[in-house]
PDB file of C-alpha atoms in Angstrom:
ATOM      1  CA  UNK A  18     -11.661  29.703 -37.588  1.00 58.00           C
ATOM      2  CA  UNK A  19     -14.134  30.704 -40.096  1.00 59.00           C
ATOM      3  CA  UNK A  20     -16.487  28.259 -41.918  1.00 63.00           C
ATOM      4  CA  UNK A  21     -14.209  26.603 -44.915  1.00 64.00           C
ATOM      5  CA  UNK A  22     -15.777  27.480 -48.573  1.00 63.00           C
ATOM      6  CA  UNK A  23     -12.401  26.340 -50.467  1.00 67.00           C
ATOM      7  CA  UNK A  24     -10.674  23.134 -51.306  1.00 77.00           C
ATOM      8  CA  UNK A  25      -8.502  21.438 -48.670  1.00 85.00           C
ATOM      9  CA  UNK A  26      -8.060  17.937 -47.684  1.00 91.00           C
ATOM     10  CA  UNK A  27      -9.161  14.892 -45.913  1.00 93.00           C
ATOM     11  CA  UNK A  28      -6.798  12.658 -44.492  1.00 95.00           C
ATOM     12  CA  UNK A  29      -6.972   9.898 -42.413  1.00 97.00           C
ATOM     13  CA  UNK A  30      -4.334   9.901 -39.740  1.00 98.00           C
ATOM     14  CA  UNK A  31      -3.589   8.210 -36.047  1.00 98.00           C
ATOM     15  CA  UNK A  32      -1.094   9.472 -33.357  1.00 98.00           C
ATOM     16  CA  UNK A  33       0.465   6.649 -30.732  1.00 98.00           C
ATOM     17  CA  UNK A  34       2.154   7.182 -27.243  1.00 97.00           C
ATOM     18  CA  UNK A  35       4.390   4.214 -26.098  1.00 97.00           C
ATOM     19  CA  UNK A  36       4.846   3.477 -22.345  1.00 95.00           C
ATOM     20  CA  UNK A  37       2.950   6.945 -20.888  1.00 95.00           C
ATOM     21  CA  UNK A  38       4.737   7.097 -17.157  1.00 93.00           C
ATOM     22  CA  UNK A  39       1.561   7.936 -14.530  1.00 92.00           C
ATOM     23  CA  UNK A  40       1.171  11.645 -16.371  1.00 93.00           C
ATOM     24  CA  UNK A  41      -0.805  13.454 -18.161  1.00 96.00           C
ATOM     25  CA  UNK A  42       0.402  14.074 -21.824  1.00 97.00           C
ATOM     26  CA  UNK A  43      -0.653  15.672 -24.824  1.00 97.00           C
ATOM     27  CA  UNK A  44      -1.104  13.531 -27.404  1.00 98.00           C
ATOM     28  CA  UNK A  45      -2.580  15.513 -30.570  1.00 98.00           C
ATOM     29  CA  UNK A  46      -2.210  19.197 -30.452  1.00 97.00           C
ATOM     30  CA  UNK A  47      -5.013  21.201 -33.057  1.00 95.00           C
ATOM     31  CA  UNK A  48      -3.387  23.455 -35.818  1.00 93.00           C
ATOM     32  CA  UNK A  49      -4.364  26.224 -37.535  1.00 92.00           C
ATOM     33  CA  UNK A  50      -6.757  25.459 -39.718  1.00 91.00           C
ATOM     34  CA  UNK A  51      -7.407  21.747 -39.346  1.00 94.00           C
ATOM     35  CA  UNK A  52     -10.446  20.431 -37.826  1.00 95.00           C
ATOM     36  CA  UNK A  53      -9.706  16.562 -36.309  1.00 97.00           C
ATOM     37  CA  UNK A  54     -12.546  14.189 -35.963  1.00 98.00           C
ATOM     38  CA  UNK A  55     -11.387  11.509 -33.435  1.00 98.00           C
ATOM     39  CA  UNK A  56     -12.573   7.940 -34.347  1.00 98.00           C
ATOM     40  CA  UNK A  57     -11.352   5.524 -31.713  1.00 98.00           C
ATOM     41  CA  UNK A  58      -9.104   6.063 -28.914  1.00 98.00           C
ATOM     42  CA  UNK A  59      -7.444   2.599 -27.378  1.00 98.00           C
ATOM     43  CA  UNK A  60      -5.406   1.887 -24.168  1.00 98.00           C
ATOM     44  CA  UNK A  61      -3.859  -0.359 -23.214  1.00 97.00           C
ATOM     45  CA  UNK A  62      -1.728  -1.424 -19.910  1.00 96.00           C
ATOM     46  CA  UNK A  63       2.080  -2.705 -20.847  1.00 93.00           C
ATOM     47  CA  UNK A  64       2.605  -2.562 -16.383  1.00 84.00           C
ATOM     48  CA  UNK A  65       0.779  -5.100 -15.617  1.00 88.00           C
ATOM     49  CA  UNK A  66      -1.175  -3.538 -13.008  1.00 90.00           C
ATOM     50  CA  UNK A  67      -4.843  -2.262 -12.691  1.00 95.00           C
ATOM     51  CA  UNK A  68      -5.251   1.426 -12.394  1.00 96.00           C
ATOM     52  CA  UNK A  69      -7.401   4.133 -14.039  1.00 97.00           C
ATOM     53  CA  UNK A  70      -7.394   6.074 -17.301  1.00 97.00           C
ATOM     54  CA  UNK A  71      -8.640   9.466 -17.963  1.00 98.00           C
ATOM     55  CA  UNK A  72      -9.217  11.258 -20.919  1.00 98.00           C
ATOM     56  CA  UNK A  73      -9.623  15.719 -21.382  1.00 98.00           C
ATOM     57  CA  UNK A  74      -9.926  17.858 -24.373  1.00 98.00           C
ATOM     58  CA  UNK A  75      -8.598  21.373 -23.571  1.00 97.00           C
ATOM     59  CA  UNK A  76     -10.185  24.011 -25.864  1.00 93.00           C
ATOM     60  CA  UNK A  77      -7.615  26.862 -25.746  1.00 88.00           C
ATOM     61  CA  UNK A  78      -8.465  28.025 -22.324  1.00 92.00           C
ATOM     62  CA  UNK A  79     -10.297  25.636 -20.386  1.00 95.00           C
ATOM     63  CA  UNK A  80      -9.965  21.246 -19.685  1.00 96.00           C
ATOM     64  CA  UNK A  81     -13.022  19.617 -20.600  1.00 97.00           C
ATOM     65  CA  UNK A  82     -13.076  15.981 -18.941  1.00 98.00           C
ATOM     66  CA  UNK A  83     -13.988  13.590 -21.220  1.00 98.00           C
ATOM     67  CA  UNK A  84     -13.365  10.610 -19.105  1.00 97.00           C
ATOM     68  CA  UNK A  85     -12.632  10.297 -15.402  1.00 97.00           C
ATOM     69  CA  UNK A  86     -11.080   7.683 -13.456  1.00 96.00           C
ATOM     70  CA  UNK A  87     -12.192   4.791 -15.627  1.00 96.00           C
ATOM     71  CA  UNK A  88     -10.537   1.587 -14.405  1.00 96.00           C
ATOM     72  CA  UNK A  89      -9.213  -0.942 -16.053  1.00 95.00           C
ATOM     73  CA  UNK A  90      -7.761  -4.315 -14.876  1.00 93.00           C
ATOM     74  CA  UNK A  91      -3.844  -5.723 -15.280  1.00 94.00           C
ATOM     75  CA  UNK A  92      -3.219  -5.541 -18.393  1.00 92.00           C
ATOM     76  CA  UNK A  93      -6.260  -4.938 -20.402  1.00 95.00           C
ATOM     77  CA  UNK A  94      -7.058  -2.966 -22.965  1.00 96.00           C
ATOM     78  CA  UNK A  95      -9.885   0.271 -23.282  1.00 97.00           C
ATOM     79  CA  UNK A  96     -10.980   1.077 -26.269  1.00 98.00           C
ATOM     80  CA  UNK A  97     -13.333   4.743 -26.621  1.00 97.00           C
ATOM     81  CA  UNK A  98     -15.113   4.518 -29.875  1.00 96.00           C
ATOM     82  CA  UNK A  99     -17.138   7.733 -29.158  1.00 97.00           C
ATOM     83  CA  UNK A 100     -16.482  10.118 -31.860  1.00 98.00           C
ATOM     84  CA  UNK A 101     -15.830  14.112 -31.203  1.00 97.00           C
ATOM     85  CA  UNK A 102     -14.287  17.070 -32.666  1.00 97.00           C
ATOM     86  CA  UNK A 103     -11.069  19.057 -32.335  1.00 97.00           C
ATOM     87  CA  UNK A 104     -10.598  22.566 -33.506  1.00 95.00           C
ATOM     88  CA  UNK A 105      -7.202  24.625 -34.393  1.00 91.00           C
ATOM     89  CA  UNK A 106      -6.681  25.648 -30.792  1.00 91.00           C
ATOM     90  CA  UNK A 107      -8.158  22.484 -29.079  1.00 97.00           C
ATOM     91  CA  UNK A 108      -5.545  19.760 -27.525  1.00 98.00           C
ATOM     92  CA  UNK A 109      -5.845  15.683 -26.313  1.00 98.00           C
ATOM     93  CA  UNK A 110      -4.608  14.909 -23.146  1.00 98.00           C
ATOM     94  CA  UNK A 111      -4.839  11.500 -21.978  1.00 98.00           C
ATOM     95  CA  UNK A 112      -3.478  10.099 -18.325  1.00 98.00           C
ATOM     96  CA  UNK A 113      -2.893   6.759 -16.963  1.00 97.00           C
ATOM     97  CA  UNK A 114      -2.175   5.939 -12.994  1.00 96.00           C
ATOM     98  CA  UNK A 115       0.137   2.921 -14.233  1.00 93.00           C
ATOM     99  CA  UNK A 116       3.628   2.900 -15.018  1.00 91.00           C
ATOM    100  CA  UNK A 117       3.498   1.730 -18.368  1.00 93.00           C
ATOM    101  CA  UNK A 118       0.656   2.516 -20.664  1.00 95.00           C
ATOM    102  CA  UNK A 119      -0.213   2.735 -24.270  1.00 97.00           C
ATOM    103  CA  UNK A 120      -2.242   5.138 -26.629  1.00 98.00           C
ATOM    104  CA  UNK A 121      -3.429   4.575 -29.503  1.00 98.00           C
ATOM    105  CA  UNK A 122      -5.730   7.141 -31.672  1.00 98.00           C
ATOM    106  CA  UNK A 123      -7.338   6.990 -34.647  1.00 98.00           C
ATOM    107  CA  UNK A 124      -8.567  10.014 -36.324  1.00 98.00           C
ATOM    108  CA  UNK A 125      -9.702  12.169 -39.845  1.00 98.00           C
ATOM    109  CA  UNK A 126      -7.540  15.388 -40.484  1.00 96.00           C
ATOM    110  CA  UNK A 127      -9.139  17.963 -42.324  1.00 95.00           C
ATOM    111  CA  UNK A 128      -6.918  20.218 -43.764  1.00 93.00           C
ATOM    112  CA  UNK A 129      -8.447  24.062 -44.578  1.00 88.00           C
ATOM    113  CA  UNK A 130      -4.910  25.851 -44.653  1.00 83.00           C
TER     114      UNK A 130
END
């Protein structure tokens, strides 16, 4: 993606996952274009059971851990308010061990296309 000189836009945005099943999903894929700035990432445990959440940005070839095995009691809720950046071919993953989790992130769209 070359450096933007034009007009495009700025939107604030956020992307949820409801009951995530013990996987890892994807949970905001980059576009073309679009650079995403992530503002907060929450979890929160709907199983009622203490496990561990992790957290990996894959950058179109390789998974970059952003957070390992961070536990987190019956449910509670996380809450990462680290920002970071995503680029066109960069994708959030997120993983919970429990059976029943929620995502919730928060996050600044800008649009070059």
């Amino acid at each position: 993606m070359a450096i933007p000189t034009g007009s495009g836009s700025e939107t604030l945005k956020r992307v949820t996952l409801n009951a995530n099943n013990a996987a890892w999903t994807e949970i905001l894929s980059g576009t073309a274009n679009h650079i995403y700035t992530i503002i907060s990432v929450i979890f929160c445990d709907q199983g009622s059971a203490a496990g561990t959440i992790s957290m990996r940005a894959n950058d179109g070839s390789n998974d970059i851990m952003l957070m390992s095995g961070q536990a987190h009691g019956s449910a509670e809720t996380f809450v990462w308010n680290d920002k970071f950046v995503l680029l066109e071919d960069d994708d959030l993953d997120v993983y919970n061990s429990t059976s029943a989790g929620d995502w919730y992130v928060t996050y600044i769209d800008q649009d070059w296309s």
